[in-house]
Coordinates of C-alpha atoms in Angstrom, one line a residue:
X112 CA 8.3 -10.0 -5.4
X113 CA 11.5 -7.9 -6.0
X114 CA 11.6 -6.5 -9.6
X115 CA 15.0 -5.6 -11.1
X116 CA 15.8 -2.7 -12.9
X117 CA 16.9 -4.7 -15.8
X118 CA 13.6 -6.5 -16.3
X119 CA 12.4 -2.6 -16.2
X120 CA 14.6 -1.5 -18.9
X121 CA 14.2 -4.5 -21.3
X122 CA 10.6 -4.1 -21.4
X123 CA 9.8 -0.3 -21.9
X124 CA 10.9 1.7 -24.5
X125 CA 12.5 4.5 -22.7
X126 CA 15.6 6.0 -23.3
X127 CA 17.6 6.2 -19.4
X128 CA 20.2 9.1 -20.8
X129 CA 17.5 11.6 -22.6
X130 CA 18.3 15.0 -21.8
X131 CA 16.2 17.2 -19.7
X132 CA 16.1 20.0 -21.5
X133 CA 14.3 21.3 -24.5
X134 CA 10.2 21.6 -25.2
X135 CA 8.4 18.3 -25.3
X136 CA 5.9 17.5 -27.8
X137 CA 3.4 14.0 -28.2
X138 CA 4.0 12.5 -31.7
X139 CA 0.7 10.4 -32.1
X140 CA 1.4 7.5 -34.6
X141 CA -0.8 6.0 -36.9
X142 CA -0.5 2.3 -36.2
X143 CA 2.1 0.0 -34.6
X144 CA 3.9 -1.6 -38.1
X145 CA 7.2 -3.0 -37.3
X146 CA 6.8 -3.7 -34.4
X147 CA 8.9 -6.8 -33.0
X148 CA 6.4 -7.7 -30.5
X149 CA 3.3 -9.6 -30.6
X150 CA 0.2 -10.5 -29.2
X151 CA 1.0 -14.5 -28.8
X152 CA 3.8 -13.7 -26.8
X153 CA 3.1 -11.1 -24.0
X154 CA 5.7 -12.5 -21.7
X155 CA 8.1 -10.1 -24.1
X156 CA 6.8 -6.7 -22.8
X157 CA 4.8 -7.3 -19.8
X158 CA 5.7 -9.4 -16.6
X159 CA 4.8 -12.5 -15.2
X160 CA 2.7 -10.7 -12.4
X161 CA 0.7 -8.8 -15.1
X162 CA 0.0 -11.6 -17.0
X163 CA -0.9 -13.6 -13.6
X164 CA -3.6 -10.8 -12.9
X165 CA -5.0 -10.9 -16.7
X166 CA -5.2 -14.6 -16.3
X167 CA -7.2 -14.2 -12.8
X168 CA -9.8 -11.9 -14.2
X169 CA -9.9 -13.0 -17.7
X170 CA -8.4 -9.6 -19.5
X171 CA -7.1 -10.3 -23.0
X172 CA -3.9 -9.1 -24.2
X173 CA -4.6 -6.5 -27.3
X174 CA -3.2 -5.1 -29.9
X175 CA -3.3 -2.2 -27.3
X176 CA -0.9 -3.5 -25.0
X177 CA 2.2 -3.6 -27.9
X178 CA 4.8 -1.2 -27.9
X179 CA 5.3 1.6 -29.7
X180 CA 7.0 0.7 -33.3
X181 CA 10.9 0.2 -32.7
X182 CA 11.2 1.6 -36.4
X183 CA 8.7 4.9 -36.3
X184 CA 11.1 5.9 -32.8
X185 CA 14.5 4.9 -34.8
X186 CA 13.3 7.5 -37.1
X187 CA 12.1 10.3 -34.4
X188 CA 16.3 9.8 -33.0
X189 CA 17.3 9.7 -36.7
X190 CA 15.8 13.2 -36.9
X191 CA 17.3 14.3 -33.6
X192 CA 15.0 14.1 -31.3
X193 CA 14.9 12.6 -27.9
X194 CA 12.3 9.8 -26.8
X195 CA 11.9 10.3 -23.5
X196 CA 8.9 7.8 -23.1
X197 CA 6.1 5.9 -25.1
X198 CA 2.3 5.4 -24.7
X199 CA 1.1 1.8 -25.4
X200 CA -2.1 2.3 -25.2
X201 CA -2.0 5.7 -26.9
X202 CA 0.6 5.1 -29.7
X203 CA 2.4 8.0 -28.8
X204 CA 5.6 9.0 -28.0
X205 CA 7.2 12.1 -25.9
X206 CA 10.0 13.5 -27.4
X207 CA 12.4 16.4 -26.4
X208 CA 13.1 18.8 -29.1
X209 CA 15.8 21.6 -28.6
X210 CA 15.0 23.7 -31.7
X211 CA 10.8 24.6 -32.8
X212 CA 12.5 24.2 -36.2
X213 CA 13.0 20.6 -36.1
X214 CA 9.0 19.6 -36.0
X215 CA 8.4 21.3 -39.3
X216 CA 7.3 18.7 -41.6
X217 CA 7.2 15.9 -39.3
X218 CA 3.6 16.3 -39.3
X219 CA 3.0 15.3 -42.6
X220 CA 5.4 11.7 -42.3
X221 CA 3.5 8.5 -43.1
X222 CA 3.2 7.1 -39.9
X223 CA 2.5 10.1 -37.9
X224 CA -1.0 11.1 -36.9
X225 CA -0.2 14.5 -35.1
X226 CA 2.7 16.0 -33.1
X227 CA 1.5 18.4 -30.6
X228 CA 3.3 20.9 -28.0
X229 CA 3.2 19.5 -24.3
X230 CA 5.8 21.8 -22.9
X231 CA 7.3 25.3 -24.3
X232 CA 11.5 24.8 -23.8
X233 CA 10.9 28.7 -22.0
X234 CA 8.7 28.0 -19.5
X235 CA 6.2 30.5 -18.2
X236 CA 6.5 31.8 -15.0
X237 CA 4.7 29.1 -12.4
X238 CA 1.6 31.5 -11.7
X239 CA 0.0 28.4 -9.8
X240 CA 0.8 27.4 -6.3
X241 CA 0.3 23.9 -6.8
X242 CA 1.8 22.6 -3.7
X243 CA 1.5 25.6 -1.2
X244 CA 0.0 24.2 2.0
X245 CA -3.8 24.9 2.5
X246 CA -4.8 26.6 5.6
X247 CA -7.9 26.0 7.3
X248 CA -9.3 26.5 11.0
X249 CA -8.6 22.9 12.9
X250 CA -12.0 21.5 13.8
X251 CA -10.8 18.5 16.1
X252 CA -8.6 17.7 18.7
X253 CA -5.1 17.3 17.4
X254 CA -3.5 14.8 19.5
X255 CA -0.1 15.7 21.0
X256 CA 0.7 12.6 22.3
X257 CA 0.7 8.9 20.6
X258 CA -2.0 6.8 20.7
X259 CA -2.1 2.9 20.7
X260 CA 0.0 0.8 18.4
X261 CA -1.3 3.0 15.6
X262 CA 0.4 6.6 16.7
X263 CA -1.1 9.6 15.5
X264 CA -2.6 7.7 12.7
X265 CA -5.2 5.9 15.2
X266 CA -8.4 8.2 14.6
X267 CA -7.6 8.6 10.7
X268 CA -7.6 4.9 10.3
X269 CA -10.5 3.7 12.6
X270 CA -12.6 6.3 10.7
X271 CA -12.8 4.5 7.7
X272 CA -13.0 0.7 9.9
X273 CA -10.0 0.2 8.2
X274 CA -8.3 -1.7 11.7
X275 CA -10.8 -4.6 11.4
X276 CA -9.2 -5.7 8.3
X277 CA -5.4 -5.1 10.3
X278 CA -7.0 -7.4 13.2
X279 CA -7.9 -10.0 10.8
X280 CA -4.6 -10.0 9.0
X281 CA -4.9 -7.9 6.1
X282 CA -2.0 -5.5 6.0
X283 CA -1.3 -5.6 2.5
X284 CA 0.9 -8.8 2.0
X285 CA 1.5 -10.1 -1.5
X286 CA 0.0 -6.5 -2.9
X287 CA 1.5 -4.2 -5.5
X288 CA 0.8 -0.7 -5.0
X289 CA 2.2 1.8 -7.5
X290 CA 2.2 5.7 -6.4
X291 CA 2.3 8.7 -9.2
X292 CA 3.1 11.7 -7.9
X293 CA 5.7 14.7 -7.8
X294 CA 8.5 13.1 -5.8
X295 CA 10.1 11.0 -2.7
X296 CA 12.1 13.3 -1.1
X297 CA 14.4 11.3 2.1
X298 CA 11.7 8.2 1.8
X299 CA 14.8 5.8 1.5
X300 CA 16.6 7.5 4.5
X301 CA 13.2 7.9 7.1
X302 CA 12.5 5.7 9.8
X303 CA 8.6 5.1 9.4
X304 CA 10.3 3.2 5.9
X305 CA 12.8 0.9 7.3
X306 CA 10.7 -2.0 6.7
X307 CA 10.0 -1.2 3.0
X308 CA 13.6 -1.7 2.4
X309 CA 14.9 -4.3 5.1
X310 CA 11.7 -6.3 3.9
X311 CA 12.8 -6.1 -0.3
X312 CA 8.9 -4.1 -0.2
X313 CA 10.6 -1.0 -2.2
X314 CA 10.1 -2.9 -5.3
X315 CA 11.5 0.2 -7.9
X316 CA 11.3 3.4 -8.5
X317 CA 10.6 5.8 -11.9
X318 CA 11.4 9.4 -12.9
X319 CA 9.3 10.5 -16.2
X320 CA 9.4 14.2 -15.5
X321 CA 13.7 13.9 -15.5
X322 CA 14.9 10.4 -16.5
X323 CA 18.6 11.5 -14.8
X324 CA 16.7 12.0 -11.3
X325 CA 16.3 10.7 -8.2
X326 CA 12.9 10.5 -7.0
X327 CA 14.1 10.3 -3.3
X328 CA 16.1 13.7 -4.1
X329 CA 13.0 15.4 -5.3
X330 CA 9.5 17.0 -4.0
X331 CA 8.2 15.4 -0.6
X332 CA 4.9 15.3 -1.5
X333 CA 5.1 12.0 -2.7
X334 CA 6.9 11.2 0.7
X335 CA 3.9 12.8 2.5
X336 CA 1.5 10.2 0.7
X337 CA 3.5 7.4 1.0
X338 CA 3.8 7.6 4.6
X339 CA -0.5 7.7 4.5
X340 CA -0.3 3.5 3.4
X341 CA 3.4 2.1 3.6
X342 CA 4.8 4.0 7.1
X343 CA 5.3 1.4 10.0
X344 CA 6.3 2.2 13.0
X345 CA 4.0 1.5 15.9
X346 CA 3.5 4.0 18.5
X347 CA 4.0 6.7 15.9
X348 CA 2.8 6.4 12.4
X349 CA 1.2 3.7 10.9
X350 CA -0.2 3.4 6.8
X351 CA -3.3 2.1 5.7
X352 CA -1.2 -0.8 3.8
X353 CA 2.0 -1.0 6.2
X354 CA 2.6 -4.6 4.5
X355 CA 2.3 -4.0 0.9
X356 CA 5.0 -3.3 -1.5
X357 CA 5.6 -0.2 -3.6
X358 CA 6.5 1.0 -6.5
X359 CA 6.9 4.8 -6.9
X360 CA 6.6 6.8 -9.7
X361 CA 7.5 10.7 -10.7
X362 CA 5.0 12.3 -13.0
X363 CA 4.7 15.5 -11.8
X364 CA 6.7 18.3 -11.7
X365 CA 6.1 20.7 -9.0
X366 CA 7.9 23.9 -11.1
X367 CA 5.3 23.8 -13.8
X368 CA 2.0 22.7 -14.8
X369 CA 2.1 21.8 -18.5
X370 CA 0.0 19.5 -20.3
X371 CA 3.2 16.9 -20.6
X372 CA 2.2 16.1 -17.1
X373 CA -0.7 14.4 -17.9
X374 CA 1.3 12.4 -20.7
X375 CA 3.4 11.7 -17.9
X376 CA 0.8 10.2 -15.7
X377 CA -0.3 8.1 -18.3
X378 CA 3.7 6.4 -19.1
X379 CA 3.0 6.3 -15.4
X380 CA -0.3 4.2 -15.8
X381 CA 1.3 1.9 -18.1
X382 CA 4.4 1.3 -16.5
X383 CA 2.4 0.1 -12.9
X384 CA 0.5 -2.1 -16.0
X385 CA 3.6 -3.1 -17.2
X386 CA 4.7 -4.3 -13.9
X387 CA 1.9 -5.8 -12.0
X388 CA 0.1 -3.2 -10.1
X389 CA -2.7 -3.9 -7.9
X390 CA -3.5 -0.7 -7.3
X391 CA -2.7 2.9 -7.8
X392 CA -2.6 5.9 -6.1
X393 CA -2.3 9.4 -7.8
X394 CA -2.6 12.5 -5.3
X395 CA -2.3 14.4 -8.6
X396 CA -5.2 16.2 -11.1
X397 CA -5.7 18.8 -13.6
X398 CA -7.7 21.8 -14.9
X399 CA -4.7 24.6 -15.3
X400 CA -2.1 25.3 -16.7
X401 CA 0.8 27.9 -16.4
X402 CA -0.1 28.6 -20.6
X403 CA -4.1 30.1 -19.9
X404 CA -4.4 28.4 -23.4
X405 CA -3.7 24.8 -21.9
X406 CA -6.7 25.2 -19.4
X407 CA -9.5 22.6 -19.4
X408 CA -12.9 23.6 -19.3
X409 CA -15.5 21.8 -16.9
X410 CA -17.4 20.6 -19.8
X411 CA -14.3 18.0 -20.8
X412 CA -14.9 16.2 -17.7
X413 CA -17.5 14.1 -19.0
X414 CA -15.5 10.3 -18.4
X415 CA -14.5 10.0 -22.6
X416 CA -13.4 13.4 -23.9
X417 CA -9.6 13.7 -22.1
X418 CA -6.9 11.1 -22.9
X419 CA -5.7 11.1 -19.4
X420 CA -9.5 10.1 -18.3
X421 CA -9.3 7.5 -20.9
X422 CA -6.2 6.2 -19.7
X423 CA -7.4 5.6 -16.1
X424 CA -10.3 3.8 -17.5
X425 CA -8.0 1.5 -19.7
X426 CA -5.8 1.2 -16.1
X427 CA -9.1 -0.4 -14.8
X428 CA -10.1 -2.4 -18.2
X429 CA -6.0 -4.4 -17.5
X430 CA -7.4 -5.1 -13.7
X431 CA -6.1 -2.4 -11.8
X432 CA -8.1 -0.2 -9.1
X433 CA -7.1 3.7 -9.7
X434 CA -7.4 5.6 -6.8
X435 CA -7.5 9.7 -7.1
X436 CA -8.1 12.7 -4.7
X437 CA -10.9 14.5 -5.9
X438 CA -8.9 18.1 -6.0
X439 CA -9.0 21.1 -3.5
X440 CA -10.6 23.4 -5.1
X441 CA -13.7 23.6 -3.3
X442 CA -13.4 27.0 -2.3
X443 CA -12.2 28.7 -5.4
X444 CA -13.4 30.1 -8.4
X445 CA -13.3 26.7 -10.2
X446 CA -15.2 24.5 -7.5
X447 CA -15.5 21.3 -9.3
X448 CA -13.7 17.9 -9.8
X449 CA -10.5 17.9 -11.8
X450 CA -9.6 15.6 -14.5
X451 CA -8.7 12.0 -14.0
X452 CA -11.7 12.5 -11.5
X453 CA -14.4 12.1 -13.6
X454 CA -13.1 8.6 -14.9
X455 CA -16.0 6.0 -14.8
X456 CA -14.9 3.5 -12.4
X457 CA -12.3 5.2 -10.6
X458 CA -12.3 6.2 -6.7
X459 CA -12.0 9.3 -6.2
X460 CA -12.1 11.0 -2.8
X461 CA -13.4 13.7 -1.1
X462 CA -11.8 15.3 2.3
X463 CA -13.6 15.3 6.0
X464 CA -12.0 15.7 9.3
X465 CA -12.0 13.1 11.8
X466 CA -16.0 13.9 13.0
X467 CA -16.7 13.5 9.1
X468 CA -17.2 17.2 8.4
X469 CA -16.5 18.7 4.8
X470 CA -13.3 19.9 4.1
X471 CA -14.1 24.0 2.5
X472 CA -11.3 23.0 0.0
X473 CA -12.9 19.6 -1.0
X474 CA -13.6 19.9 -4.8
X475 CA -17.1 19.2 -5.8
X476 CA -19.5 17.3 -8.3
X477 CA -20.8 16.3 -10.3
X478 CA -19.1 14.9 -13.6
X479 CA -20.0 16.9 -16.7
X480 CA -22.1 14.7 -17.6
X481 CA -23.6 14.9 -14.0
X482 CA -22.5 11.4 -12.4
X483 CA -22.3 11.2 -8.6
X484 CA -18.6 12.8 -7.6
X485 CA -16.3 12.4 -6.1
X486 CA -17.2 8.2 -4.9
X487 CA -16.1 8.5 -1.3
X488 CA -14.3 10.4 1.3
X489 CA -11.6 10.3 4.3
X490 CA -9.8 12.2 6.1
X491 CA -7.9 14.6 3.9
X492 CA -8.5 17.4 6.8
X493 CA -5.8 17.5 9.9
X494 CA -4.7 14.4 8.4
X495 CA -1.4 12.6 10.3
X496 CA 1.7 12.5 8.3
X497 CA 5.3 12.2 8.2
X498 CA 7.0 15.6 7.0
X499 CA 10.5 16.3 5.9
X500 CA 13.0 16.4 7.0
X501 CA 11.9 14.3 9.6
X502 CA 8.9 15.1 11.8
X503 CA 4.7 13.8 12.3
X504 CA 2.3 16.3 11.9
X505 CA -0.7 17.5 10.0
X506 CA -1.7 18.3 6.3
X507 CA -4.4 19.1 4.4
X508 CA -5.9 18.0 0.9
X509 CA -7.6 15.7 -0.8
X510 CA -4.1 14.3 -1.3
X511 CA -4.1 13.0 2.0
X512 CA -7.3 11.3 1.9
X513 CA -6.9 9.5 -1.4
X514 CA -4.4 7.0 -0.1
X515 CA -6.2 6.3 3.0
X516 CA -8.4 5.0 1.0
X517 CA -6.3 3.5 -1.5
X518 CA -4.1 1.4 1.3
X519 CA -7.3 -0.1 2.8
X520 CA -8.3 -1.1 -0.9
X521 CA -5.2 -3.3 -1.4
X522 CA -6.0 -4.7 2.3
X523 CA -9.6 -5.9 1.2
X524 CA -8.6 -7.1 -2.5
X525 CA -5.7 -9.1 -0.4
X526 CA -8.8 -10.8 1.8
X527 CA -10.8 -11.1 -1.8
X528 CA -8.3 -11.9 -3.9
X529 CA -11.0 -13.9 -6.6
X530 CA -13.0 -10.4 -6.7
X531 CA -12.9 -8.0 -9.8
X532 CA -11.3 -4.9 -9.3
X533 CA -15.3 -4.0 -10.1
X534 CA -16.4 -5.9 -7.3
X535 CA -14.4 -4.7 -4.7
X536 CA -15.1 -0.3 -5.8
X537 CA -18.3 -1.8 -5.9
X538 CA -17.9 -2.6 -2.1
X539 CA -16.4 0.0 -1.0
X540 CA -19.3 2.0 -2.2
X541 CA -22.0 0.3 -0.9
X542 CA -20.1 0.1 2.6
X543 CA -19.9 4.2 2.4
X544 CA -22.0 6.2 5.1
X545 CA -24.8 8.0 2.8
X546 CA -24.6 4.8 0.1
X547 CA -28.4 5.4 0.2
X548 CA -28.3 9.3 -0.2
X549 CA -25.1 10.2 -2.1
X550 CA -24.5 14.0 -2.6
X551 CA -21.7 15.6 -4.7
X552 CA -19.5 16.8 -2.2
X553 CA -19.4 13.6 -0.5
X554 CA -20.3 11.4 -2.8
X555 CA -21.5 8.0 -1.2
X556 CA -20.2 9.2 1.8
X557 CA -17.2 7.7 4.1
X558 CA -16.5 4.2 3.6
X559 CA -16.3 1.5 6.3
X560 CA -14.4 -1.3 5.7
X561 CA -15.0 -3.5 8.1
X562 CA -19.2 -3.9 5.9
X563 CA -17.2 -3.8 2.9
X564 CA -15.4 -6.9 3.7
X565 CA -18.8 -8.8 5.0
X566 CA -20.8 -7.4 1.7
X567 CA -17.9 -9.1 -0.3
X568 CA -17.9 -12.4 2.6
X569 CA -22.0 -12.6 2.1
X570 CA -22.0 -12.5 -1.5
X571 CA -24.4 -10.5 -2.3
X572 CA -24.2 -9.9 -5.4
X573 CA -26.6 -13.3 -6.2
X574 CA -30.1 -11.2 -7.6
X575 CA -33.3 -11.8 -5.8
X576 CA -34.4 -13.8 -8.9
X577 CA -32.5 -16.3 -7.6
X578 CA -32.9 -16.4 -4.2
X579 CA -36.1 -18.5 -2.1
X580 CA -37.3 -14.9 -0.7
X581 CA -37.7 -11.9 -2.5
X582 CA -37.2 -8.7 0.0
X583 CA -38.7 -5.4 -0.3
X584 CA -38.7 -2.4 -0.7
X585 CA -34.7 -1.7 -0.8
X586 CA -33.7 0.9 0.3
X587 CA -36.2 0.5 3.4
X588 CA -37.9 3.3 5.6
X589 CA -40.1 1.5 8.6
X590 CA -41.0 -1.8 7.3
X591 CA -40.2 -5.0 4.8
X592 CA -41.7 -7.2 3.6
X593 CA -40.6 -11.1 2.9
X594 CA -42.3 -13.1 0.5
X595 CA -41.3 -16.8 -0.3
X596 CA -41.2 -17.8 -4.1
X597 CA -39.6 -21.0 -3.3
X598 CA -41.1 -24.1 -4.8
X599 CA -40.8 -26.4 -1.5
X600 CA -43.2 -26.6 1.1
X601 CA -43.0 -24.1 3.5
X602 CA -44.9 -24.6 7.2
X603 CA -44.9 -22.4 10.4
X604 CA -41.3 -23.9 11.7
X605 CA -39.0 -23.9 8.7
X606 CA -38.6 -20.6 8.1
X607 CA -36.8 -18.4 10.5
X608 CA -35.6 -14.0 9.9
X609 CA -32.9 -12.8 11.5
X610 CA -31.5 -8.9 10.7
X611 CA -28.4 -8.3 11.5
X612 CA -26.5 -5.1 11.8
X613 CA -23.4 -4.2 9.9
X614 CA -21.3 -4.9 13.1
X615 CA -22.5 -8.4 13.5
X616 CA -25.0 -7.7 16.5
X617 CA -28.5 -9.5 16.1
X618 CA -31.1 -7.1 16.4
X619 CA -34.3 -9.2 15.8
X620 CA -35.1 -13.0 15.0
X621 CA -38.0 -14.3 14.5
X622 CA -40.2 -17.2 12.9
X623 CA -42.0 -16.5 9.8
X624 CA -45.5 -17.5 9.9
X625 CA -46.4 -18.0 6.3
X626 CA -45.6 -17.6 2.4
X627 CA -45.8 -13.5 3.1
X628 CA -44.5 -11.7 6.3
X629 CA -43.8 -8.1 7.1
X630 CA -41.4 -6.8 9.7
X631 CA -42.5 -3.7 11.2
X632 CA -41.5 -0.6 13.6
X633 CA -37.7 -0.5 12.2
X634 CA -38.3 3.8 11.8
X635 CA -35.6 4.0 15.0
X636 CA -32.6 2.1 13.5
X637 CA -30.1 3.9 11.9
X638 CA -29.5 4.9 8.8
X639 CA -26.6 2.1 7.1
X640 CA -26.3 -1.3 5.7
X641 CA -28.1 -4.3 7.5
X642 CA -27.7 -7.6 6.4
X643 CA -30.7 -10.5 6.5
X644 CA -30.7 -14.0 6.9
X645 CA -33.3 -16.0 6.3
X646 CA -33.1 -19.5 7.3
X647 CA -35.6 -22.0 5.3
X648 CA -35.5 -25.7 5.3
X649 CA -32.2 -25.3 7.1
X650 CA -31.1 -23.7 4.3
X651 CA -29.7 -20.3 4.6
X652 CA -29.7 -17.1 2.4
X653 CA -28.2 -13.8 2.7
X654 CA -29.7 -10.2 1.7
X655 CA -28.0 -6.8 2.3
X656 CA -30.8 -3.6 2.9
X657 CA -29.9 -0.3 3.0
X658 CA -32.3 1.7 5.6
X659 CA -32.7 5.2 4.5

């Protein structure tokens, strides 16, 4: 599992000495000629575990996936600037630049299709409190004392049924999870970490903001989310994924908000691409910018208008599961989602406390182009944490709740490993609390992972075209109805109902007496998932309802 940073240099085009300093600017190229790789032999420029997880889910390598042209960046350090990173998928490359002067005409070269300002070499003052902490009335308990094996991170956890998964052990083994965010600070040096490092879990680490770096020498915040899926120690603070590995990447700088941020999420994108990423977690979003003139407007969140929307997507199209906090500004003059949020396919979170309240800071739906967002939510409210320099307590933000959520993923696709990254969001979903009445605050409500994991055991997927009974209506309100469209004979004693609750516990079985049967007084149950068997010819099929 343990990657080494020479297999990381060889295969992406970065430069590790580029300075620091000077404005950055994305020179988009026109095509890839030159280039010394190909598509025949991926092996060249991504690893063995990203071509494994192609292979599993049947994702070609395309022309997309080359590097940048070795000779269009020879000429870019020929000219004097610096490449600091390149875009695969994008066909760009970042460049430093000390001297505005040195971009004239570059433009208007053959293979360039723009070149575009990022980052000013004098910043602007930081106007926006990016990481300042949020402060909001507590609405729980907070525990002062430890709590089972978990620690403070007990309640947090068994919110989203995330322990049934720990139980059945799913901890994350054997799963790649990359994290973009603005820094490590002290994560190699923390207790709740040993066994990332003892275990050979740490598996690298990646500084696009400052190649020259250290990520564990930078922002905590990074740290903070971290210590939501990969801390283990029992009695005290326990992840969501205290098993998997990690790779952590720096894309954000926390003394600015420029648009080469969102370039540098994107390098980071590729890069967990590059090196065989399961999932990803980015505690990190965008809408503006110290420059007024860099600001998005709502109407760009639409899922195809950004580049860094379209990037997450393409994470998804290589087999990766992108998972994103929704934003926190909820209670301020912009309200909505930020962008990589409104990515189709992406899950995205919202922030609750531990009685599933919603956070005030919570950003809100929908999508420009008025999709249900965010997907889900956990707790990103009073959430448990480990803090620097060295101390558990609670946070707030849809930072928080995002890799909750995230580490639990990795735990499912670990128990499913033949599911599509598709299939498993698609659980995940379906599992949430209000899957049958998602709103845009809450999307489809909290997630329970423990349903997730029989939806995805059930198979349910299999349409009703195909099945002996057809089952309706779905979603129900007091009654269903069963009616057999099987070709065999059916008689009073072969067919037998049984509905099922999404814990497991039988709550009625009976015999069906003929080709049509409806099951009645079911007004009382909760709303949630229920799951059906019907039993025919000693034959036995699965449905999953949904009572409103």
């Amino acid at each position: 599992m343990k990657l080494t940073c020479l297999w990381i240099l060889f295969c992406l085009p970065l430069l590790a000495n580029a300075q620091s300093n000077g404005a950055r600017y994305r020179v988009e190229f026109t095509d890839k000629a030159g280039s010394v790789y190909d598509i025949p032999h991926p092996e060249a420029f991504l690893s063995e575990r990203a071509l494994s997880r192609r292979n599993r889910y049947h994702i070609p390598v395309d022309e997309n996936d080359l590097p940048v042209s070795s000779v269009y960046l020879d000429s870019l350090k020929r000219h004097g600037f610096k490449v600091l990173y390149t875009s695969r998928w994008f066909n760009f490359a970042t460049v430093a630049v000390v001297s505005p002067e040195d971009t004239a005409g570059v433009s208007k070269w053959n293979f360039v299709r723009s070149i575009k300002l990022t980052r000013p070499d004098n910043m602007l003052k930081n106007a926006i409190k990016k990481w300042s902490e949020i402060k909001t009335p507590a609405t729980k308990s907070i525990q002062t004392e430890a709590d089972d094996s978990y620690g403070y991170s007990s309640e947090q956890i068994a919110q989203l049924n995330g322990k049934v998964l720990h139980e059945n052990g799913f901890k994350g083994q054997g799963m790649v999870i990359a994290i973009l965010d603005a820094g490590f600070r002290a994560a190699n040096q923390l207790a709740v970490f040993d066994s990332l490092f003892l275990q050979d879990r740490m598996l690298g680490i990646r500084d696009f903001v400052n190649p020259e770096s250290n990520v564990f020498e930078e922002y905590q915040h990074g740290m903070n989310v971290l210590s939501l899926m990969g801390a283990n120690t029992p009695g005290k603070l326990v992840g969501t994924a205290p098993d998997a590995s990690y790779f952590l990447i720096r894309t954000e700088d926390e003394n600015s908000e420029y648009p080469v941020e969102m370039d540098n999420y994107i390098a980071g994108l590729e890069l967990a691409d590059s090196i065989g990423a399961d999932v990803i977690n980015a505690s990190l979003g965008y809408f503006y910018f110290d420059d007024p003139a860099d600001n998005l407007n709502y109407d760009e969140l639409d899922g195809k208008t950004l580049m860094i929307t379209q990037a997450v997507e393409t994470a998804e199209q290589k087999g990766m599961i992108v998972c994103v906090s929704a934003g926190n500004e909820g209670d301020n003059a912009w309200q909505h989602i930020i962008a990589p949020v409104d990515a189709n396919g992406v899950l995205s979170m919202a922030a609750v406390n531990i009685a599933g309240e919603r956070a005030p800071f919570s950003s809100t739906g929908p999508s420009a182009d008025g999709r249900i967002k965010p997907e889900v939510a956990a707790c990103g409210w009073d959430t448990w944490i480990q803090k620097y320099p060295d101390e558990i307590g609670v946070s707030n933000g849809t930072s928080f709740s995002s890799p909750l959520v995230a580490g639990l993923t990795a735990c499912l696709w670990q128990e499913y490993p033949d599911k599509s990254p598709a299939e498993i969001v698609d659980a995940i979903i379906q599992s949430a609390s209000q899957y049958a009445s998602p709103d845009n605050y809450l999307g489809y409500g909290v997630p329970d992972f423990g349903k997730a994991s029989l939806l995805l055991q059930e198979t349910l997927a299999d349409g009703d075209s195909e099945k002996q009974w057809k089952v309706s209506p779905n979603p129900f309100d007091e009654n269903i109805r069963l009616e057999y469209q099987g070709n065999g004979l059916l008689d009073d004693a072969s067919a037998t109902f049984i509905l099922i609750s999404s814990t497991g516990t039988i709550l009625k079985e009976e015999r069906l007496s003929g080709r049509v049967e409806l099951v009645n007084n079911l007004g009382a149950l909760p709303s949630g998932l229920y799951f059906l068997q019907v039993i025919t010819n000693g034959t036995t099929e699965n449905h999953k309802l949904i009572k409103r």
